[in-house]
Coordinates of C-alpha atoms and ligand atoms in Angstrom, one line a residue:
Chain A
X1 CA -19.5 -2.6 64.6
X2 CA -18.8 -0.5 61.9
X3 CA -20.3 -2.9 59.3
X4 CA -23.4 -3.3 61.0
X5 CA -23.6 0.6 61.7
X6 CA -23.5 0.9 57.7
X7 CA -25.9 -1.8 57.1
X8 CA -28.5 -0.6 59.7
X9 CA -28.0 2.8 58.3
X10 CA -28.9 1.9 54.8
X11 CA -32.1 -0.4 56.4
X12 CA -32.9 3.5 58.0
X13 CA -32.8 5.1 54.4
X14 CA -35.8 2.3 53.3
X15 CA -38.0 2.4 55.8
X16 CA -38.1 6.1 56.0
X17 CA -39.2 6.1 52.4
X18 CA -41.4 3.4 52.8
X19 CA -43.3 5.1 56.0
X20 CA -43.1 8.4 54.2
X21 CA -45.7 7.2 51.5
X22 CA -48.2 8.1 54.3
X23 CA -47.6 11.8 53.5
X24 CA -48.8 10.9 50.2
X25 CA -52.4 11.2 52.2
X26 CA -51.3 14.7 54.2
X27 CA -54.9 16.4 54.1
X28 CA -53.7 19.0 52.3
X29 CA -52.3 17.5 49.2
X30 CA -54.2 14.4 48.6
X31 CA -56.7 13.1 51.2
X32 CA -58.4 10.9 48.6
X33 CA -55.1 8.3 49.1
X34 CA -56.4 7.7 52.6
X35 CA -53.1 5.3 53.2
X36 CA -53.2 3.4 50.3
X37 CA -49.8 4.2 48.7
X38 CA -48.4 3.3 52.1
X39 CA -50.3 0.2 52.2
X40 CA -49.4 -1.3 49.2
X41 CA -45.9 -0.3 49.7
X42 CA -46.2 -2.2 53.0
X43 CA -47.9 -5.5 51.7
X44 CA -45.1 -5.7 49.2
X45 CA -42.4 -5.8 51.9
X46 CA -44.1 -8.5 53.2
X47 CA -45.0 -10.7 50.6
X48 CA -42.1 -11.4 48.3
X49 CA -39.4 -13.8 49.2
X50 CA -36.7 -11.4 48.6
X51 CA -38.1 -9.0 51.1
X52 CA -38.7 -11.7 54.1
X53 CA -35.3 -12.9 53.5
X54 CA -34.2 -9.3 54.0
X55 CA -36.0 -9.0 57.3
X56 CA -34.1 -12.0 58.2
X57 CA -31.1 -10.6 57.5
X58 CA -32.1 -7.3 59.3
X59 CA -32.4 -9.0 62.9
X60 CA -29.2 -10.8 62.4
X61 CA -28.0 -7.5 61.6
X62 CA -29.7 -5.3 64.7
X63 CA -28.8 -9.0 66.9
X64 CA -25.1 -8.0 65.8
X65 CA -25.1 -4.7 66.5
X66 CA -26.3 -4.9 69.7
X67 CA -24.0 -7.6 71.1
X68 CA -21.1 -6.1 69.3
X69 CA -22.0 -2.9 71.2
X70 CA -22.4 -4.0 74.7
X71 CA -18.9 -6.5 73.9
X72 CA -17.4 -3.2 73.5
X73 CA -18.7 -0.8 76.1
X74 CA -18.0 -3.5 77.7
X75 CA -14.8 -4.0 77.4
X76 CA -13.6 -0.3 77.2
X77 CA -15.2 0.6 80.5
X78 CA -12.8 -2.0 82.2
X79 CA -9.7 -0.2 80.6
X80 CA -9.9 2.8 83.0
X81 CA -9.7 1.1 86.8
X82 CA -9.7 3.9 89.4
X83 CA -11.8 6.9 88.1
X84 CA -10.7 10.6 87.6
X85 CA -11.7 12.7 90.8
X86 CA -12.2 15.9 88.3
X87 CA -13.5 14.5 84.9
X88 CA -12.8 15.8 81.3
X89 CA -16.4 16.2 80.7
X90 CA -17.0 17.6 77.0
X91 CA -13.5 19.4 76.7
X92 CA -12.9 17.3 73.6
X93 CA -15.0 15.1 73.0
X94 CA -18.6 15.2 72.3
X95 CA -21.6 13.9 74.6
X96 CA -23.3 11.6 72.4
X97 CA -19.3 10.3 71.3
X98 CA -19.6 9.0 75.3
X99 CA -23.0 8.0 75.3
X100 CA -23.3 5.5 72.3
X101 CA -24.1 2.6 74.4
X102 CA -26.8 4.9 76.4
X103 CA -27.9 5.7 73.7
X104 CA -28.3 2.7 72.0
X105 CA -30.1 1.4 74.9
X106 CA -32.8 4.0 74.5
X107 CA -32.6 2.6 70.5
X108 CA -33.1 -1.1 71.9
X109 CA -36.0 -0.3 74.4
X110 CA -37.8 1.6 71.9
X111 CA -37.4 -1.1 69.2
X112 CA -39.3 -3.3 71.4
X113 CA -41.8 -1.5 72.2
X114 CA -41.8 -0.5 67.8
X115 CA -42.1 -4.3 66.8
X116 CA -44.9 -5.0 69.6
X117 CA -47.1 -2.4 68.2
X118 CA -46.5 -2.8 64.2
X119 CA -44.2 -6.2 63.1
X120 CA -46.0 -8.5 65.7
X121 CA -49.9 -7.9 64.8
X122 CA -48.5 -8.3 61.1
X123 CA -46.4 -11.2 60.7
X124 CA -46.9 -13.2 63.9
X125 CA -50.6 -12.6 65.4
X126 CA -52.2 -11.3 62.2
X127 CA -54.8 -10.1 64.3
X128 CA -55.0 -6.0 61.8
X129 CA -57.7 -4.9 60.1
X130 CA -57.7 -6.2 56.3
X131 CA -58.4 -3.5 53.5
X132 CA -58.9 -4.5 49.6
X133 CA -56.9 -2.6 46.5
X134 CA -57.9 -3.6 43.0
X135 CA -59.0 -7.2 44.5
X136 CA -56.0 -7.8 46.5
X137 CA -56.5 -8.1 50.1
X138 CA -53.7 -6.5 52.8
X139 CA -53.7 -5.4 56.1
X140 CA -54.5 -1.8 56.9
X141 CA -51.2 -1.0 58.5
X142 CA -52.1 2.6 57.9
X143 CA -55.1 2.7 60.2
X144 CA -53.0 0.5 62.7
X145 CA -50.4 3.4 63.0
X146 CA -52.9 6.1 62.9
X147 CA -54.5 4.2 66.4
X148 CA -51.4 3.8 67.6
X149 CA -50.6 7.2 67.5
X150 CA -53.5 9.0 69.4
X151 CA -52.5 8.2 72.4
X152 CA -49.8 11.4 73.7
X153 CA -47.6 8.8 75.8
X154 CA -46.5 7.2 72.6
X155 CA -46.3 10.2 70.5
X156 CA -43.9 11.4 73.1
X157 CA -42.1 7.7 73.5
X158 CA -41.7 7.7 69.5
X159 CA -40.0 11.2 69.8
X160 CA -37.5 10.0 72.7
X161 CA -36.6 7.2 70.4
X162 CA -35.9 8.8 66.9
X163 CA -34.0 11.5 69.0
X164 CA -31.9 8.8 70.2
X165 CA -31.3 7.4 67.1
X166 CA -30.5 11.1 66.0
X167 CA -27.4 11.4 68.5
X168 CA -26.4 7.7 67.9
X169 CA -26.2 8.5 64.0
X170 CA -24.3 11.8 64.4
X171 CA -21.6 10.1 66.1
X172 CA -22.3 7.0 64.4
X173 CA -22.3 7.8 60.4
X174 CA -18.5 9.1 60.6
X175 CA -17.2 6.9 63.0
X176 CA -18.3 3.8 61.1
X177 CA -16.6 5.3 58.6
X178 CA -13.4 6.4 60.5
X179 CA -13.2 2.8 61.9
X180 CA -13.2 1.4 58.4
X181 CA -10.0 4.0 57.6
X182 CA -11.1 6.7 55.6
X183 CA -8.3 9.2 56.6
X184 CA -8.4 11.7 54.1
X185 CA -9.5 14.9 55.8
X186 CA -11.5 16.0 52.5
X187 CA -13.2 12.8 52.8
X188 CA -13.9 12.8 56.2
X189 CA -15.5 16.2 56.2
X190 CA -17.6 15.3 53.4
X191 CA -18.8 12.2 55.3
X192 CA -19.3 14.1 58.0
X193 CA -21.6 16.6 56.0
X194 CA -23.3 13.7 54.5
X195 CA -23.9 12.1 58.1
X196 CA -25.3 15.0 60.1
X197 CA -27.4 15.9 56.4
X198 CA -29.1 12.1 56.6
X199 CA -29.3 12.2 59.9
X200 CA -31.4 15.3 59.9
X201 CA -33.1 14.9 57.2
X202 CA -34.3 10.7 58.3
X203 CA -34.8 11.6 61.7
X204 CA -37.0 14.8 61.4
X205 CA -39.1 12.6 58.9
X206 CA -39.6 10.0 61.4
X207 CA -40.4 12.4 64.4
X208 CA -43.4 14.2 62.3
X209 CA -45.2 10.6 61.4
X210 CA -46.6 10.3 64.6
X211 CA -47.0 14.2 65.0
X212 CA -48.2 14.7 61.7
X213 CA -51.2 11.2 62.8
X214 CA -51.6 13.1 66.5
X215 CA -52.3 16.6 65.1
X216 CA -54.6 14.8 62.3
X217 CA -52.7 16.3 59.2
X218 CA -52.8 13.0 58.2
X219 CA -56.0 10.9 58.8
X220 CA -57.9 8.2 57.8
X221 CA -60.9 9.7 56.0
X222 CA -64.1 7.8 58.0
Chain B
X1 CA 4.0 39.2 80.1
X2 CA 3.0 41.1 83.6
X3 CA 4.8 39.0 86.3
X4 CA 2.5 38.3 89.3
X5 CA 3.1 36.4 92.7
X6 CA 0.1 33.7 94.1
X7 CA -1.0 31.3 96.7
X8 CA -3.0 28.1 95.5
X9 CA -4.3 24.8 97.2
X10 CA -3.3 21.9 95.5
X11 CA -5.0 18.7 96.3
X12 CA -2.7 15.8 95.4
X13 CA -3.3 12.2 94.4
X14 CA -0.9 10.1 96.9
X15 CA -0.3 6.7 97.3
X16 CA 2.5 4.8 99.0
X17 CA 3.1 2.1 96.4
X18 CA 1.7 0.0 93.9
X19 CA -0.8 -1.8 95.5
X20 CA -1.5 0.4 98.6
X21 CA -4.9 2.3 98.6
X22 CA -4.6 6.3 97.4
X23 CA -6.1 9.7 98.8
X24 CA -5.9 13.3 98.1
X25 CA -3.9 15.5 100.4
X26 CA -4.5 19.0 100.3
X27 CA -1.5 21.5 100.4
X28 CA -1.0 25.1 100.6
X29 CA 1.6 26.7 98.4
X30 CA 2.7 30.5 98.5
X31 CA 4.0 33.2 96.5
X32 CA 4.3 31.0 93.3
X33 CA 5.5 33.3 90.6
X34 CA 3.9 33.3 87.0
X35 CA 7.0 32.4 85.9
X36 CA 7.5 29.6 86.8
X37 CA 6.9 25.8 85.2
X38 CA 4.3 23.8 86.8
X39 CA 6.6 21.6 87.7
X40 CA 8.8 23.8 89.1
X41 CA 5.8 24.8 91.6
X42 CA 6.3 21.0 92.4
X43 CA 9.6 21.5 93.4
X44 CA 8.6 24.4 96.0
X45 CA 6.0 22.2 97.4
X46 CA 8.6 19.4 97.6
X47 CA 11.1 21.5 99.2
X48 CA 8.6 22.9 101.7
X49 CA 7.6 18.9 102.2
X50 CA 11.1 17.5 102.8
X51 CA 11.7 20.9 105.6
X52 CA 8.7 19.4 107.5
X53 CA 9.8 15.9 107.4
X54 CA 7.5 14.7 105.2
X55 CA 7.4 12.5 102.5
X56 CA 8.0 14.4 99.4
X57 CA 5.4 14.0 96.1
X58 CA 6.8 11.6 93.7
X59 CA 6.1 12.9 89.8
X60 CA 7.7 11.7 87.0
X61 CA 10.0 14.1 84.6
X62 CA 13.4 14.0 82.4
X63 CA 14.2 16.9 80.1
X64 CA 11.4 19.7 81.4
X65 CA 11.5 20.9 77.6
X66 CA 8.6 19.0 76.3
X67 CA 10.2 16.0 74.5
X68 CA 10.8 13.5 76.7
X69 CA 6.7 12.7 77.6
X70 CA 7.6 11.6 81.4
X71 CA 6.0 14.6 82.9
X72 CA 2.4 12.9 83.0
X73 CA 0.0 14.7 86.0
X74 CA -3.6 15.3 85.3
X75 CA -4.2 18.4 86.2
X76 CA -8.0 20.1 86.9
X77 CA -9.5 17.5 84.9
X78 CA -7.0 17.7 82.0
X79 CA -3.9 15.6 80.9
X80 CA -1.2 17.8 81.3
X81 CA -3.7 20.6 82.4
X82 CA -5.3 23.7 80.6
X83 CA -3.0 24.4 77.8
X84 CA -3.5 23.3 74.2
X85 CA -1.1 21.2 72.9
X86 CA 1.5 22.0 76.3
X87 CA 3.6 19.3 78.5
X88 CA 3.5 19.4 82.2
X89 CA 6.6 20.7 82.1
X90 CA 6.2 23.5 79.8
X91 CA 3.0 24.5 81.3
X92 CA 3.5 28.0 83.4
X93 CA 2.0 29.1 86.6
X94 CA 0.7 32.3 84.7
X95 CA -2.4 29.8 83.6
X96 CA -3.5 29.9 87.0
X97 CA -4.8 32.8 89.4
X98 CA -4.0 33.5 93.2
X99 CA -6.7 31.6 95.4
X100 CA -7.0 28.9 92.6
X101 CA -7.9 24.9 93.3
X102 CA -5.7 22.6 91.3
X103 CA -6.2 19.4 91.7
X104 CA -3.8 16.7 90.3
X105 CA -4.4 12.8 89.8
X106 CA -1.9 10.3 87.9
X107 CA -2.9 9.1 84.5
X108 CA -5.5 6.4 85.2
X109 CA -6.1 3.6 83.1
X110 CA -5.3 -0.3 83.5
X111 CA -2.4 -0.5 81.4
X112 CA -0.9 2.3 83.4
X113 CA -0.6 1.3 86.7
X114 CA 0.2 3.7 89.9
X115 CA 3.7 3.2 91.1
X116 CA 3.7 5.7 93.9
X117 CA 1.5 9.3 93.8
X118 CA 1.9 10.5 90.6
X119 CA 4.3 8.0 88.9
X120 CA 2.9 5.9 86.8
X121 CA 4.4 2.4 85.2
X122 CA 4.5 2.6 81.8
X123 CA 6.4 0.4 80.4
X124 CA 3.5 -1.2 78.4
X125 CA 4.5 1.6 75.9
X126 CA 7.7 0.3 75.3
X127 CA 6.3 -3.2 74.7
X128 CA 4.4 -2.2 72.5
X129 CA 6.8 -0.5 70.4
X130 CA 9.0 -3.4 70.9
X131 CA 6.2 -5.8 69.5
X132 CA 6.8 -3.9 66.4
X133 CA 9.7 -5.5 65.6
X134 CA 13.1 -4.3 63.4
X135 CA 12.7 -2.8 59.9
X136 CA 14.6 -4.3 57.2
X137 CA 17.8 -1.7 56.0
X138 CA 21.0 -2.0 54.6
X139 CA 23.5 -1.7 56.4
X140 CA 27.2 -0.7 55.7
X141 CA 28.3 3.1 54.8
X142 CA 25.8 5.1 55.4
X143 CA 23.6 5.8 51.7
X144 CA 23.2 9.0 49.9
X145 CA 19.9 10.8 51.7
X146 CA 19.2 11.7 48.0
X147 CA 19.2 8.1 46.9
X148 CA 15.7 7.5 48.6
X149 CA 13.0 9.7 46.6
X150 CA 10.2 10.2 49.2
X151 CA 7.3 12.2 48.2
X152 CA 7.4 15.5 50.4
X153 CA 3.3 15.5 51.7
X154 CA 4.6 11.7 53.1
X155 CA 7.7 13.1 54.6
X156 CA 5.3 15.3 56.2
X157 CA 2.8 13.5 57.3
X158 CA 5.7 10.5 58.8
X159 CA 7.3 13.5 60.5
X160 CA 4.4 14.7 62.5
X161 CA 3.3 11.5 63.6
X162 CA 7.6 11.1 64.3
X163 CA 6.3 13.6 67.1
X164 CA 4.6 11.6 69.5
X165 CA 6.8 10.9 72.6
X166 CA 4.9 8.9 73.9
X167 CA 3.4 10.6 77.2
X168 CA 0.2 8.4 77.6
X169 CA -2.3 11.7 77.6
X170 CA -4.5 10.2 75.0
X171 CA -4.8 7.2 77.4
X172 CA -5.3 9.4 80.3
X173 CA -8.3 11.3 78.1
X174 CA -9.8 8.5 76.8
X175 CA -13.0 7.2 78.0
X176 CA -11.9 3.8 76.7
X177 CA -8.2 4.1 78.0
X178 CA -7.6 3.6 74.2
X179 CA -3.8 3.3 73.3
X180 CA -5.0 4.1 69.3
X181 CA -3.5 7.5 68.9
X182 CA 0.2 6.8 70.2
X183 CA -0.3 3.2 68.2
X184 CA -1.2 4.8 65.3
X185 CA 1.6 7.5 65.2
X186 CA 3.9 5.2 65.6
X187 CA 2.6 2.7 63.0
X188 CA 2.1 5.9 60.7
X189 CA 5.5 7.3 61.0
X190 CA 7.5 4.5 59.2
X191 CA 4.2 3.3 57.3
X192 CA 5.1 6.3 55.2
X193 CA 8.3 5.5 54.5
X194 CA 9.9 3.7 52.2
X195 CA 12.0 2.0 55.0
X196 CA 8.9 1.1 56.8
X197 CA 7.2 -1.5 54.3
X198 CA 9.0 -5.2 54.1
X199 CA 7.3 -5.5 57.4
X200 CA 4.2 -2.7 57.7
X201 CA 1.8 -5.7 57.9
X202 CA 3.3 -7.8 60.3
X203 CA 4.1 -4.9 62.6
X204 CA 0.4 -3.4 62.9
X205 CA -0.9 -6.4 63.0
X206 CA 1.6 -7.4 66.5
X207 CA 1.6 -3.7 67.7
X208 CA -2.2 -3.8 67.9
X209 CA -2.4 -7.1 69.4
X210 CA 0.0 -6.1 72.4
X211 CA -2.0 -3.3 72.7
X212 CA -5.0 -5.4 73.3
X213 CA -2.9 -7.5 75.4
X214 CA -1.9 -4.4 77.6
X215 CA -5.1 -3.9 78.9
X216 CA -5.9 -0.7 77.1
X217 CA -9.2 -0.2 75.5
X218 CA -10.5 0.3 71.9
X219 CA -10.9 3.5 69.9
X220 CA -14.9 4.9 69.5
X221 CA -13.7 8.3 67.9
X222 CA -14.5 10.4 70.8
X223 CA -11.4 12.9 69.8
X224 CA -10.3 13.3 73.4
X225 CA -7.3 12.0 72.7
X226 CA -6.4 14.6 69.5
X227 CA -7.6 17.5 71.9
X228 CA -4.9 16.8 74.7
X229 CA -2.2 15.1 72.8
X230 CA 1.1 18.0 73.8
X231 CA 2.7 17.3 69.6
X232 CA -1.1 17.6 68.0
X233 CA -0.7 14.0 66.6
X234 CA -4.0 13.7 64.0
X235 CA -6.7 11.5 64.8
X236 CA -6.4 10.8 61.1
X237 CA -3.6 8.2 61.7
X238 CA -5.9 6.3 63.6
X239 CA -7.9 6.0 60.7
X240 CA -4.5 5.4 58.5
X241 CA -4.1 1.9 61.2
X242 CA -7.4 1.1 60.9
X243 CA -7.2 0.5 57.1
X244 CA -3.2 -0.8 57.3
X245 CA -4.9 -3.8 60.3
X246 CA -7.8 -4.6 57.9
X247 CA -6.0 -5.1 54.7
X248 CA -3.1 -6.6 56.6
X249 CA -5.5 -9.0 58.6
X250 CA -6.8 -9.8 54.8
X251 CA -3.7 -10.2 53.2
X252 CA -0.8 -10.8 55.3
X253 CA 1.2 -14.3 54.6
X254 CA 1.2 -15.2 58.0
Ligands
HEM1 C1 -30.6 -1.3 69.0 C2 -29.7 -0.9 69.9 C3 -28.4 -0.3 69.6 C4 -27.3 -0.4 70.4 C5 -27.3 -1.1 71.8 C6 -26.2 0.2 69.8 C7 -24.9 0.4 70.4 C8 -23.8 0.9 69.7 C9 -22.5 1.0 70.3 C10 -22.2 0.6 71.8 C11 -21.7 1.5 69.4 C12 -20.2 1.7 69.5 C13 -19.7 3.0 70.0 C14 -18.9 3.7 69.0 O1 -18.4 3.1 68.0 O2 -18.7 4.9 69.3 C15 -22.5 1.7 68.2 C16 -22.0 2.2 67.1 C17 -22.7 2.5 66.0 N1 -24.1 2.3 65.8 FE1 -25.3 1.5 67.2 N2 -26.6 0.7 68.6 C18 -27.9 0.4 68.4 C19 -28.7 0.7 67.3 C20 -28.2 1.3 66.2 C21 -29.0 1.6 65.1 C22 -30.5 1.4 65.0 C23 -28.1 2.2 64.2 C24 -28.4 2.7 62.8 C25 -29.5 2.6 62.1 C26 -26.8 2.2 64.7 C27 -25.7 2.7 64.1 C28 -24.4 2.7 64.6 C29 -23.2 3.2 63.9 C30 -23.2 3.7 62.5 C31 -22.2 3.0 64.8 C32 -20.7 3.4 64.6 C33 -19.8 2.3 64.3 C34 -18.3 2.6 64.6 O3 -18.0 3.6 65.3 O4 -17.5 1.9 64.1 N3 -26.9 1.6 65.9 N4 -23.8 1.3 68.5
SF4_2 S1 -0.1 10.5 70.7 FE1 0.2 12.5 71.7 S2 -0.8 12.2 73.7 FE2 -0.5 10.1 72.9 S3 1.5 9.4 73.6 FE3 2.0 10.4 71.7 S4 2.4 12.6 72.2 FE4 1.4 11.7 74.0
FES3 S1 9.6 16.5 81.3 FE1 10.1 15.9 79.3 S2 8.3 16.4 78.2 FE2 7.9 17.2 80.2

């Protein structure tokens, strides 16, 4: 659990760089790049072997995760037997602490919809508009997410996801770590710092892609 | 502290015997002074019971100085109700008001099984301690305590986990039933020691299997259990076991 929680953490820090290369045309700065840095970026995750065997390696990991986490819930849900008539509610522990499985789901349901719209077109259907950079042809990913994202129902379904992720991570990050037996309190409260900080900082950069496509700060230039 | 006298409802878990289905019963107790121990509000209620020939509330307690850990009632939605780091027993009536609702349930969780009202069966605790095993010591005249350096911050840190008596509150809080905390104190207290090492990897490794075996469920980090736990064991030893269970699962000869 925790070892997947560490690896799918470290699969969140490169594709928010990678996605964030689509700033690189914010209308403001450089309007000229009109997706091309994120394109290229893109094209190379998908064409080298190293990279595909990654992706391989990432849906065993998200596979593992998953069935690890519903194993557990599970599980631990049995342990109680008859419920509390008065529960403990939040005196002690935090909401998202309970609600990792929830909240996971929320993760799981919004994957699907994430690959359908992006991953699928891509690698499977290959059915995206193609676009040409110094004679090399590659799909125009960045025009596929700038359609995707007009539409207001899944700006807001985007948003419900990364906020999901947000509450799984702050719970997750130090846990994963707690489970793997840091115990030193200086340590922990560093790693807890570090967590909420990534968490933050990867989440809020998710949540304003499609904001920053819906409210045409960043824009294909027609 | 100003003494003051009051008159509370209590709604009570009871239940006839193992196996029988439970209910609340609602009973009204008067002129409870702020003096006195909850479970000395208990015995009131009892008394009052056995005058009207009724079947008086079964709870479990021993010393009623907080170091025993049989005095297990959840009380309003808290193991041993709304005191930090407070027994049953040592819990006053002064943390309630006249014309307050307590309600009061047994510890709940699988491995803890309802014996009658508020008793519950825990001997899984002492099996698990048991699976632990001996420790390897000299025996004979008893050694010079000098002779044994032990570095003070372990002392410590064995000493508080030493605490834990082994109530079940951290079961009864967590949303997992999770036995990790009282595990881990007791795996940490001779961990630390000296004493504690010829068999540290085989004794995790057992304690956390029966602990499996019990029925009780597996530790998410919530911190329930650190909030309610009556000796303020740290969730930190949890952590400690985690990392003793790994590198023993890696390592041990067995
Ligand atoms: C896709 C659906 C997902 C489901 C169903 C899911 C479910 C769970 C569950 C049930 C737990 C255990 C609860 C706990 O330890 O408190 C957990 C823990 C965790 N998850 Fe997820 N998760 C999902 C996605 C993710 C993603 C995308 C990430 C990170 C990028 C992630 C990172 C973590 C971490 C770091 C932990 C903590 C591990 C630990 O406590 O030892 N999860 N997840
Ligand atoms: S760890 Fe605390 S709450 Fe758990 S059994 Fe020991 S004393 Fe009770
Ligand atoms: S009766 Fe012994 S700790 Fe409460």
């Amino acid at each position: 659990m925790a070892l997947t929680g560490i690896f799918l953490i470290s699969f969140l820090l490169v594709h928010v760089g990678l996605n964030a290369c689509i700033f690189a045309d914010l209308n403001w700065l450089n309007p000229a790049d009109n997706g091309e840095m994120f394109n290229k970026a893109a094209h190379f995750m998908g064409s080298t072997i190293v990279t595909r065997l990654l992706e391989l390696v990432l849906f065993a990991g998200f596979l593992l995760h998953i069935i690890q986490g519903y194993a557990i819930e599970a599980k631990n849900r049995s342990r109680r037997g008859q419920g509390y008539k008065v529960s403990m509610g939040s005196r002690g522990s935090t909401w998202m602490s309970r609600s990792m499985a929830i909240l996971g789901t929320l993760i799981f349901l919004y994957l699907v919809m994430h690959i359908a719209q992006f991953w699928v077109p891509s690698r499977i259907t290959k059915d995206l508009q193609e676009v040409t950079y110094n004679g090399v042809e590659m799909h125009n990913l960045y025009l596929r997410m700038y359609e995707v994202f007009q539409q207001p129902v899944v700006v807001l379904l985007y948003l419900v996801g990364v906020a999901a992720l947000a509450f799984h991570l702050l719970h997750g990050f130090h846990s994963a770590f707690r489970s793997m037996g840091v115990h030193n309190k200086k340590y922990l409260s560093l790693l807890k710092g570090l967590g909420y900080g990534f968490t933050v900082i990867v989440c809020l950069l998710f949540a304003l892609m499609p904001i920053a496509m819906y409210l045409q700060w960043v824009s294909p230039n027609s | 502290m100003e003494h003051y006298t009051m008159n509370l409802t209590l709604k009570v878990w009871r239940q006839s015997e193992k196996n029988s289905d439970g209910r609340f019963e609602t009973y009204e107790v008067k002129d409870i002074s702020s003096e006195m121990s909850f479970l000395e509000m208990f015995d009131v209620l009892n008394e009052q019971l056995v005058i009207e020939g009724k079947d008086p509330i079964a709870f479990d307690h021993d010393c009623r100085e907080g170091i025993c850990g049989m005095c297990s009632m959840y009380i309003n939605g808290r193991p041993h109700g709304p005191w930090h780091a407070t027994t049953t027993c040592q819990l006053h009536m002064r943390a309630f008001k006249d014309g307050d609702t307590v309600v009061v349930e047994p510890w709940r969780a699988k491995g803890f099984p309802v014996i009658k009202d508020l008793v519950t069966d825990r001997s899984a605790f002492d099996r698990i301690i048991q699976s632990g095993g001996f420790i390897s010591v000299n025996t004979g005249n008893a050694v010079d305590g000098n002779s044994l350096p032990i570095e003070k911050e372990k002392a410590d840190a064995s000493f508080a986990a030493a605490a834990c008596i082994g109530c079940g509150a951290c079961v009864a809080a967590c949303k997992n039933a999770s036995a990790s905390l009282f595990l881990s104190a007791k795996v940490a207290h001779l961990a630390l020691l000296p004493q504690g090492q010829p068999e540290r990897k085989n004794r995790v490794l057992s304690m956390v299997a029966q602990m499996d075996k019990e029925g009780f469920g597996s530790c998410t980090f919530t911190g329930a259990c650190e909030a309610v736990c009556p000796k303020e064991i740290a969730i930190t030893n949890i952590s400690r076991m985690h990392k003793d269970y790994l590198a023993a699962g890696l390592s041990n000869e067995r």
